[in-house]
Amino acid sequence: MDLFLQLLPIYLLGNLHCMGMCGPLVALLGGHPFRYYYFLGRIFSFTLVGGVAGIFGFLIFLSFDAVHLNAWISFLFGGIFFMIALKNFLPQLAVKPNSLSARLSFWLNARMAAWLQKKQAGPIFLLGLCTVLLPCGQTIIVFSACALFGSGEAGLLNGFAFAVLTTPGL
C-alpha cells in the first residue's frame, strides 16, 4: 500500500499525459463496436507487467549480494554511456535506417490498419495488450518503482491501479 500511495499522484495527474500521448490512438477506436476490449487488454497487460516487474526486482535483490551484481551493472552502464558518448564524437558510427527496416515498418503498418478495420473484439483486445509496449515515461516510472519495491503483489496492485486510474484520460 505504501508504493500505491507514493505513486498515486502519478496515476491521477498522469491522465493529462495520457490524453496527449495515447489519446489520439484511442480516438481511432471511438466508433468501434468493441472499443471497450481495448481497455480490458490494457488493464490486463499493465497488471501482468507490474507483477512481473515486482518479481524481477525481488530476484535481482536476491542476486545482488551473491555475485556482486551491482558492480557488474555499474560497469555495464558505464560502458553503455561511453559508447553513446563515442557515437556523438564519431558520427560515422551512428546507425542509419536501411530499406529492410522501412519495408518491415510499412508491412506492420499495413497489417495493423487492416486488422483494426475488422469489426471483431480479438484485434482490439490485442491492441490493448500491446499498449504496454509503447515508449511511455509514466510506464517506465511505475514499472521501475514496482521492480525497486521488489514485490510481485505490490507490482500487480500498482500495475492494475495505474491502468484503471489513467483510463479516464483516454
XYZ file of N, CA and C in Angstrom:
510
model
N 0.825 -1.199 0.000
C 0.000 0.000 0.000
C 0.864 1.255 0.000
N 2.075 1.156 0.570
C 2.969 2.314 0.596
C 3.327 2.754 -0.821
N 3.658 1.796 -1.679
C 4.025 2.126 -3.052
C 2.845 2.748 -3.784
N 1.651 2.218 -3.542
C 0.454 2.772 -4.169
C 0.265 4.245 -3.786
N 0.408 4.546 -2.511
C 0.230 5.928 -2.057
C 1.309 6.848 -2.616
N 2.524 6.331 -2.769
C 3.597 7.144 -3.336
C 3.377 7.418 -4.814
N 2.800 6.465 -5.528
C 2.589 6.621 -6.966
C 1.224 7.214 -7.316
N 0.355 7.382 -6.338
C -0.994 7.897 -6.597
C -1.006 9.229 -7.350
N -0.136 10.193 -7.024
C -0.138 11.432 -7.828
C 0.179 11.190 -9.306
N 1.057 10.256 -9.590
C 1.358 9.937 -10.989
C 0.128 9.332 -11.654
N -0.573 8.483 -10.943
C -1.769 7.854 -11.505
C -2.839 8.898 -11.827
N -3.047 9.827 -10.912
C -4.125 10.802 -11.094
C -3.740 11.929 -12.056
N -2.569 12.509 -11.855
C -2.137 13.608 -12.730
C -1.672 13.096 -14.090
N -1.384 11.815 -14.164
C -0.928 11.228 -15.418
C -1.983 11.212 -16.498
N -3.244 11.439 -16.128
C -4.308 11.481 -17.133
C -4.045 12.554 -18.182
N -3.444 13.657 -17.767
C -3.130 14.718 -18.737
C -2.108 14.214 -19.755
N -1.118 13.500 -19.265
C -0.117 12.921 -20.162
C -0.771 11.902 -21.102
N -1.630 11.064 -20.549
C -2.290 10.028 -21.351
C -3.174 10.633 -22.444
N -3.844 11.733 -22.120
C -4.682 12.386 -23.131
C -3.866 12.832 -24.334
N -2.695 13.372 -24.062
C -1.876 13.879 -25.147
C -1.145 12.810 -25.918
N -0.715 11.763 -25.234
C 0.121 10.763 -25.891
C -0.687 9.597 -26.466
N -1.552 9.008 -25.691
C -2.320 7.854 -26.157
C -3.740 8.226 -26.595
N -4.148 9.432 -26.266
C -5.484 9.882 -26.648
C -5.779 9.752 -28.132
N -4.864 10.192 -29.015
C -5.126 10.038 -30.455
C -5.264 8.578 -30.886
N -4.497 7.689 -30.277
C -4.615 6.267 -30.606
C -5.989 5.742 -30.217
N -6.433 6.097 -29.034
C -7.732 5.626 -28.556
C -8.867 6.303 -29.325
N -8.639 7.540 -29.789
C -9.667 8.231 -30.575
C -9.980 7.483 -31.864
N -9.000 6.766 -32.398
C -9.248 5.959 -33.598
C -10.264 4.860 -33.340
N -10.377 4.462 -32.090
C -11.302 3.390 -31.730
C -12.658 3.912 -31.280
N -12.859 5.220 -31.324
C -14.067 5.834 -30.789
C -15.357 5.245 -31.302
N -15.428 4.920 -32.572
C -16.663 4.382 -33.134
C -16.668 2.878 -33.273
N -15.632 2.232 -32.820
C -15.539 0.776 -32.959
C -16.491 0.106 -31.971
N -17.259 -0.880 -32.421
C -18.224 -1.505 -31.512
C -17.588 -2.259 -30.338
N -16.328 -2.632 -30.458
C -15.662 -3.385 -29.393
C -14.563 -2.574 -28.725
N -14.706 -1.252 -28.684
C -13.639 -0.396 -28.150
C -13.322 -0.668 -26.682
N -14.273 -1.182 -25.939
C -14.035 -1.440 -24.513
C -13.082 -2.621 -24.302
N -12.946 -3.460 -25.307
C -11.986 -4.549 -25.212
C -10.549 -4.022 -25.188
N -10.330 -2.858 -25.780
C -9.011 -2.224 -25.721
C -8.621 -1.973 -24.264
N -9.564 -1.434 -23.491
C -9.289 -1.112 -22.096
C -9.088 -2.383 -21.259
N -9.841 -3.435 -21.569
C -9.636 -4.699 -20.859
C -8.242 -5.263 -21.137
N -7.817 -5.215 -22.393
C -6.478 -5.678 -22.739
C -5.405 -4.836 -22.086
N -5.632 -3.536 -22.044
C -4.678 -2.611 -21.423
C -4.559 -2.888 -19.924
N -5.675 -3.055 -19.252
C -5.663 -3.328 -17.814
C -4.969 -4.662 -17.542
N -5.263 -5.669 -18.346
C -4.645 -6.982 -18.149
C -3.128 -6.909 -18.327
N -2.677 -6.259 -19.401
C -1.231 -6.226 -19.660
C -0.485 -5.378 -18.634
N -1.056 -4.253 -18.217
C -0.379 -3.419 -17.229
C -0.294 -4.141 -15.880
N -1.352 -4.860 -15.506
C -1.336 -5.621 -14.260
C -0.277 -6.714 -14.324
N -0.245 -7.437 -15.435
C 0.720 -8.513 -15.597
C 2.164 -7.993 -15.576
N 2.428 -6.922 -16.305
C 3.788 -6.381 -16.355
C 4.197 -5.808 -14.996
N 3.271 -5.204 -14.270
C 3.577 -4.719 -12.922
C 3.993 -5.860 -12.002
N 3.259 -6.972 -12.061
C 3.610 -8.136 -11.252
C 4.953 -8.734 -11.641
N 5.198 -8.832 -12.945
C 6.482 -9.366 -13.419
C 7.625 -8.453 -12.988
N 7.413 -7.141 -13.070
C 8.455 -6.196 -12.652
C 8.760 -6.357 -11.164
N 7.717 -6.527 -10.350
C 7.930 -6.721 -8.916
C 8.703 -7.996 -8.616
N 8.347 -9.081 -9.298
C 9.056 -10.353 -9.090
C 10.489 -10.246 -9.597
N 10.679 -9.615 -10.747
C 12.022 -9.438 -11.303
C 12.886 -8.626 -10.331
N 12.322 -7.572 -9.777
C 13.058 -6.766 -8.806
C 13.441 -7.564 -7.580
N 12.524 -8.407 -7.103
C 12.816 -9.262 -5.957
C 13.980 -10.206 -6.260
N 13.957 -10.812 -7.453
C 15.030 -11.732 -7.838
C 16.365 -11.018 -7.998
N 16.328 -9.799 -8.512
C 17.562 -9.014 -8.643
C 18.136 -8.707 -7.263
N 17.261 -8.325 -6.324
C 17.730 -8.043 -4.966
C 18.404 -9.273 -4.343
N 17.820 -10.451 -4.589
C 18.403 -11.676 -4.041
C 19.793 -11.946 -4.600
N 19.987 -11.608 -5.862
C 21.259 -11.942 -6.500
C 22.327 -10.865 -6.343
N 21.977 -9.685 -5.866
C 22.969 -8.607 -5.717
C 24.165 -9.033 -4.871
N 23.893 -9.510 -3.691
C 24.972 -9.849 -2.773
C 25.730 -11.107 -3.202
N 25.022 -12.029 -3.798
C 25.644 -13.311 -4.125
C 26.741 -13.183 -5.180
N 26.526 -12.380 -6.197
C 27.503 -12.310 -7.300
C 28.007 -10.891 -7.542
N 27.824 -10.009 -6.593
C 28.260 -8.612 -6.742
C 27.671 -7.985 -8.008
N 26.398 -8.232 -8.196
C 25.731 -7.779 -9.412
C 25.745 -6.262 -9.548
N 25.694 -5.544 -8.434
C 25.688 -4.080 -8.520
C 26.968 -3.562 -9.170
N 28.101 -4.194 -8.915
C 29.355 -3.770 -9.543
C 29.329 -4.065 -11.041
N 28.820 -5.239 -11.417
C 28.748 -5.586 -12.841
C 27.805 -4.650 -13.598
N 26.695 -4.315 -12.979
C 25.747 -3.406 -13.626
C 26.362 -2.019 -13.779
N 27.115 -1.578 -12.786
C 27.785 -0.276 -12.891
C 28.753 -0.257 -14.068
N 29.525 -1.329 -14.221
C 30.440 -1.405 -15.355
C 29.689 -1.462 -16.684
N 28.594 -2.204 -16.722
C 27.807 -2.318 -17.946
C 27.263 -0.961 -18.376
N 26.632 -0.251 -17.447
C 26.073 1.050 -17.795
C 27.150 2.080 -18.083
N 28.280 1.982 -17.392
C 29.400 2.855 -17.716
C 29.859 2.640 -19.152
N 29.920 1.378 -19.560
C 30.292 1.067 -20.943
C 29.268 1.576 -21.942
N 27.998 1.441 -21.603
C 26.944 1.935 -22.495
C 27.044 3.457 -22.644
N 27.223 4.152 -21.530
C 27.358 5.615 -21.608
C 28.600 6.019 -22.393
N 29.676 5.257 -22.241
C 30.892 5.539 -23.004
C 30.637 5.374 -24.498
N 29.917 4.323 -24.884
C 29.613 4.097 -26.307
C 28.708 5.193 -26.865
N 27.769 5.660 -26.061
C 26.895 6.754 -26.511
C 27.719 8.015 -26.728
N 28.614 8.310 -25.796
C 29.468 9.487 -25.948
C 30.382 9.329 -27.154
N 30.931 8.150 -27.369
C 31.800 7.901 -28.506
C 31.043 8.080 -29.819
N 29.794 7.629 -29.853
C 28.964 7.779 -31.053
C 28.738 9.251 -31.379
N 28.595 10.079 -30.363
C 28.386 11.504 -30.596
C 29.637 12.185 -31.147
N 30.799 11.682 -30.758
C 32.043 12.258 -31.259
C 32.447 11.686 -32.612
N 31.974 10.484 -32.917
C 32.294 9.837 -34.188
C 30.993 9.524 -34.923
N 30.453 10.500 -35.684
C 29.138 10.310 -36.307
C 29.084 9.150 -37.296
N 30.213 8.706 -37.818
C 30.174 7.600 -38.764
C 29.768 6.289 -38.091
N 29.778 6.245 -36.766
C 29.336 5.051 -36.048
C 27.818 5.018 -35.843
N 27.135 6.103 -36.192
C 25.693 6.175 -35.978
C 24.978 5.140 -36.850
N 23.932 4.547 -36.299
C 23.154 3.562 -37.032
C 22.215 4.297 -37.981
N 22.227 3.896 -39.228
C 21.373 4.520 -40.227
C 20.275 3.536 -40.625
N 19.056 4.048 -40.838
C 17.976 3.139 -41.226
C 18.264 2.531 -42.598
N 17.869 1.287 -42.763
C 18.060 0.641 -44.058
C 16.711 0.315 -44.677
N 16.736 -0.163 -45.878
C 15.486 -0.434 -46.570
C 14.727 -1.593 -45.929
N 15.439 -2.507 -45.273
C 14.762 -3.616 -44.605
C 13.869 -3.108 -43.481
N 14.370 -2.176 -42.663
C 13.546 -1.649 -41.575
C 12.373 -0.837 -42.126
N 12.581 -0.129 -43.238
C 11.484 0.628 -43.847
C 10.417 -0.317 -44.385
N 10.832 -1.400 -45.018
C 9.861 -2.371 -45.542
C 9.113 -3.053 -44.407
N 9.828 -3.394 -43.327
C 9.183 -4.024 -42.177
C 8.167 -3.081 -41.546
N 8.527 -1.826 -41.401
C 7.618 -0.830 -40.839
C 6.373 -0.673 -41.709
N 6.558 -0.603 -43.020
C 5.425 -0.481 -43.943
C 4.522 -1.705 -43.840
N 5.122 -2.892 -43.781
C 4.357 -4.123 -43.686
C 3.550 -4.157 -42.392
N 4.197 -3.792 -41.269
C 3.495 -3.777 -39.980
C 2.353 -2.770 -39.978
N 2.580 -1.587 -40.532
C 1.525 -0.570 -40.582
C 0.339 -1.044 -41.402
N 0.607 -1.678 -42.543
C -0.477 -2.171 -43.395
C -1.264 -3.267 -42.690
N -0.564 -4.182 -42.017
C -1.249 -5.262 -41.302
C -2.093 -4.726 -40.158
N -1.544 -3.780 -39.418
C -2.284 -3.240 -38.288
C -3.523 -2.477 -38.758
N -3.402 -1.717 -39.841
C -4.556 -0.972 -40.366
C -5.655 -1.936 -40.794
N -5.285 -3.004 -41.495
C -6.285 -3.990 -41.923
C -6.898 -4.700 -40.726
N -6.085 -4.961 -39.743
C -6.514 -5.668 -38.552
C -7.522 -4.862 -37.754
N -7.262 -3.552 -37.613
C -8.143 -2.702 -36.817
C -9.462 -2.407 -37.512
N -9.507 -2.583 -38.825
C -10.760 -2.343 -39.547
C -11.748 -3.485 -39.386
N -11.281 -4.615 -38.915
C -12.177 -5.740 -38.670
C -13.080 -5.396 -37.491
N -14.311 -5.750 -37.588
C -15.269 -5.488 -36.509
C -15.336 -6.704 -35.585
N -14.185 -6.960 -34.931
C -14.085 -8.094 -34.022
C -13.469 -7.624 -32.711
N -13.738 -8.350 -31.655
C -13.208 -7.985 -30.342
C -11.741 -8.373 -30.182
N -11.331 -9.494 -30.769
C -9.976 -10.010 -30.584
C -8.878 -9.027 -30.955
N -8.907 -8.440 -32.152
C -7.849 -7.494 -32.514
C -7.793 -6.274 -31.598
N -8.935 -5.811 -31.146
C -8.966 -4.645 -30.270
C -8.399 -5.000 -28.899
N -8.743 -6.184 -28.388
C -8.171 -6.642 -27.122
C -6.657 -6.776 -27.234
N -6.187 -7.328 -28.348
C -4.746 -7.489 -28.553
C -4.039 -6.144 -28.672
N -4.697 -5.166 -29.271
C -4.128 -3.817 -29.322
C -3.981 -3.264 -27.904
N -4.981 -3.495 -27.070
C -4.885 -3.071 -25.676
C -3.748 -3.773 -24.949
N -3.562 -5.068 -25.228
C -2.445 -5.794 -24.633
C -1.109 -5.195 -25.047
N -1.012 -4.777 -26.298
C 0.258 -4.251 -26.827
C 0.537 -2.819 -26.387
N -0.427 -2.150 -25.797
C -0.235 -0.774 -25.348
C 0.922 -0.655 -24.365
N 1.150 -1.687 -23.589
C 2.232 -1.658 -22.601
C 3.599 -1.571 -23.284
N 3.674 -1.887 -24.564
C 4.937 -1.845 -25.298
C 5.274 -0.453 -25.824
N 4.331 0.476 -25.746
C 4.600 1.832 -26.229
C 5.638 2.513 -25.332
N 6.528 3.306 -25.922
C 7.527 4.002 -25.090
C 6.877 5.159 -24.332
N 6.641 4.961 -23.070
C 5.934 5.946 -22.250
C 6.722 6.185 -20.966
N 6.966 7.437 -20.675
C 7.709 7.790 -19.467
C 7.006 7.359 -18.199
N 5.684 7.470 -18.171
C 4.936 7.076 -16.975
C 5.050 5.590 -16.701
N 4.930 4.780 -17.747
C 5.020 3.341 -17.520
C 6.413 2.959 -17.037
N 7.431 3.632 -17.546
C 8.792 3.355 -17.090
C 8.926 3.680 -15.602
N 8.356 4.798 -15.192
C 8.417 5.182 -13.771
C 7.675 4.161 -12.906
N 6.466 3.810 -13.298
C 5.647 2.913 -12.484
C 6.262 1.518 -12.409
N 6.655 0.974 -13.549
C 7.182 -0.386 -13.530
C 8.576 -0.439 -12.897
N 9.351 0.624 -13.020
C 10.644 0.681 -12.325
C 10.424 0.728 -10.814
N 9.427 1.502 -10.385
C 9.126 1.565 -8.956
C 8.657 0.203 -8.448
N 7.873 -0.511 -9.251
C 7.433 -1.858 -8.858
C 8.636 -2.785 -8.719
N 9.580 -2.678 -9.650
C 10.780 -3.523 -9.572
C 11.623 -3.150 -8.362
N 11.773 -1.864 -8.103
C 12.576 -1.436 -6.960
C 11.926 -1.818 -5.638
N 10.613 -1.860 -5.620
C 9.910 -2.266 -4.408
C 10.121 -3.751 -4.144
N 10.259 -4.529 -5.216
C 10.612 -5.938 -5.067
C 9.526 -6.842 -4.554
N 8.284 -6.581 -4.957
C 7.177 -7.418 -4.508
C 6.227 -7.646 -5.674
N 5.958 -8.923 -5.966
C 5.024 -9.250 -7.032
C 3.618 -8.762 -6.752
N 3.191 -8.872 -5.492
C 1.834 -8.431 -5.136
C 1.697 -6.921 -5.299
N 2.694 -6.180 -4.834
C 2.663 -4.721 -4.993
C 2.714 -4.353 -6.461
N 3.464 -5.114 -7.254
C 3.530 -4.867 -8.684
C 2.188 -5.081 -9.364
N 1.518 -6.181 -9.000
C 0.186 -6.442 -9.567
C -0.795 -5.333 -9.208
N -0.814 -4.961 -7.933
C -1.725 -3.912 -7.472
C -1.450 -2.596 -8.185
N -0.185 -2.211 -8.291
C 0.134 -0.921 -8.877
C 0.005 -0.917 -10.393
N 0.269 -2.033 -11.035
C 0.013 -2.115 -12.471
C -1.475 -1.969 -12.761
N -2.292 -2.641 -11.955
C -3.740 -2.542 -12.102
C -4.219 -1.117 -11.822
N -3.750 -0.541 -10.725
C -4.169 0.818 -10.354
C -3.752 1.821 -11.420
N -2.559 1.664 -11.953
C -2.084 2.572 -12.992
C -2.988 2.493 -14.224
N -3.311 1.284 -14.647
C -4.168 1.122 -15.828
C -5.570 1.683 -15.591
N -6.135 1.384 -14.438
C -7.513 1.809 -14.175
C -7.596 3.320 -13.945
N -6.654 3.869 -13.180
C -6.744 5.291 -12.837
C -6.308 6.234 -13.969
N -5.614 5.713 -14.976
C -5.279 6.557 -16.122
C -6.254 6.344 -17.281
N -7.186 5.426 -17.153
C -8.176 5.192 -18.203
C -9.089 6.386 -18.443
N -9.510 7.169 -17.432
C -10.384 8.311 -17.720
C -9.765 9.323 -18.685
N -8.450 9.424 -18.708
C -7.786 10.344 -19.639
C -7.849 9.876 -21.075
N -8.233 8.643 -21.262
C -8.317 8.091 -22.603
C -9.742 8.088 -23.078
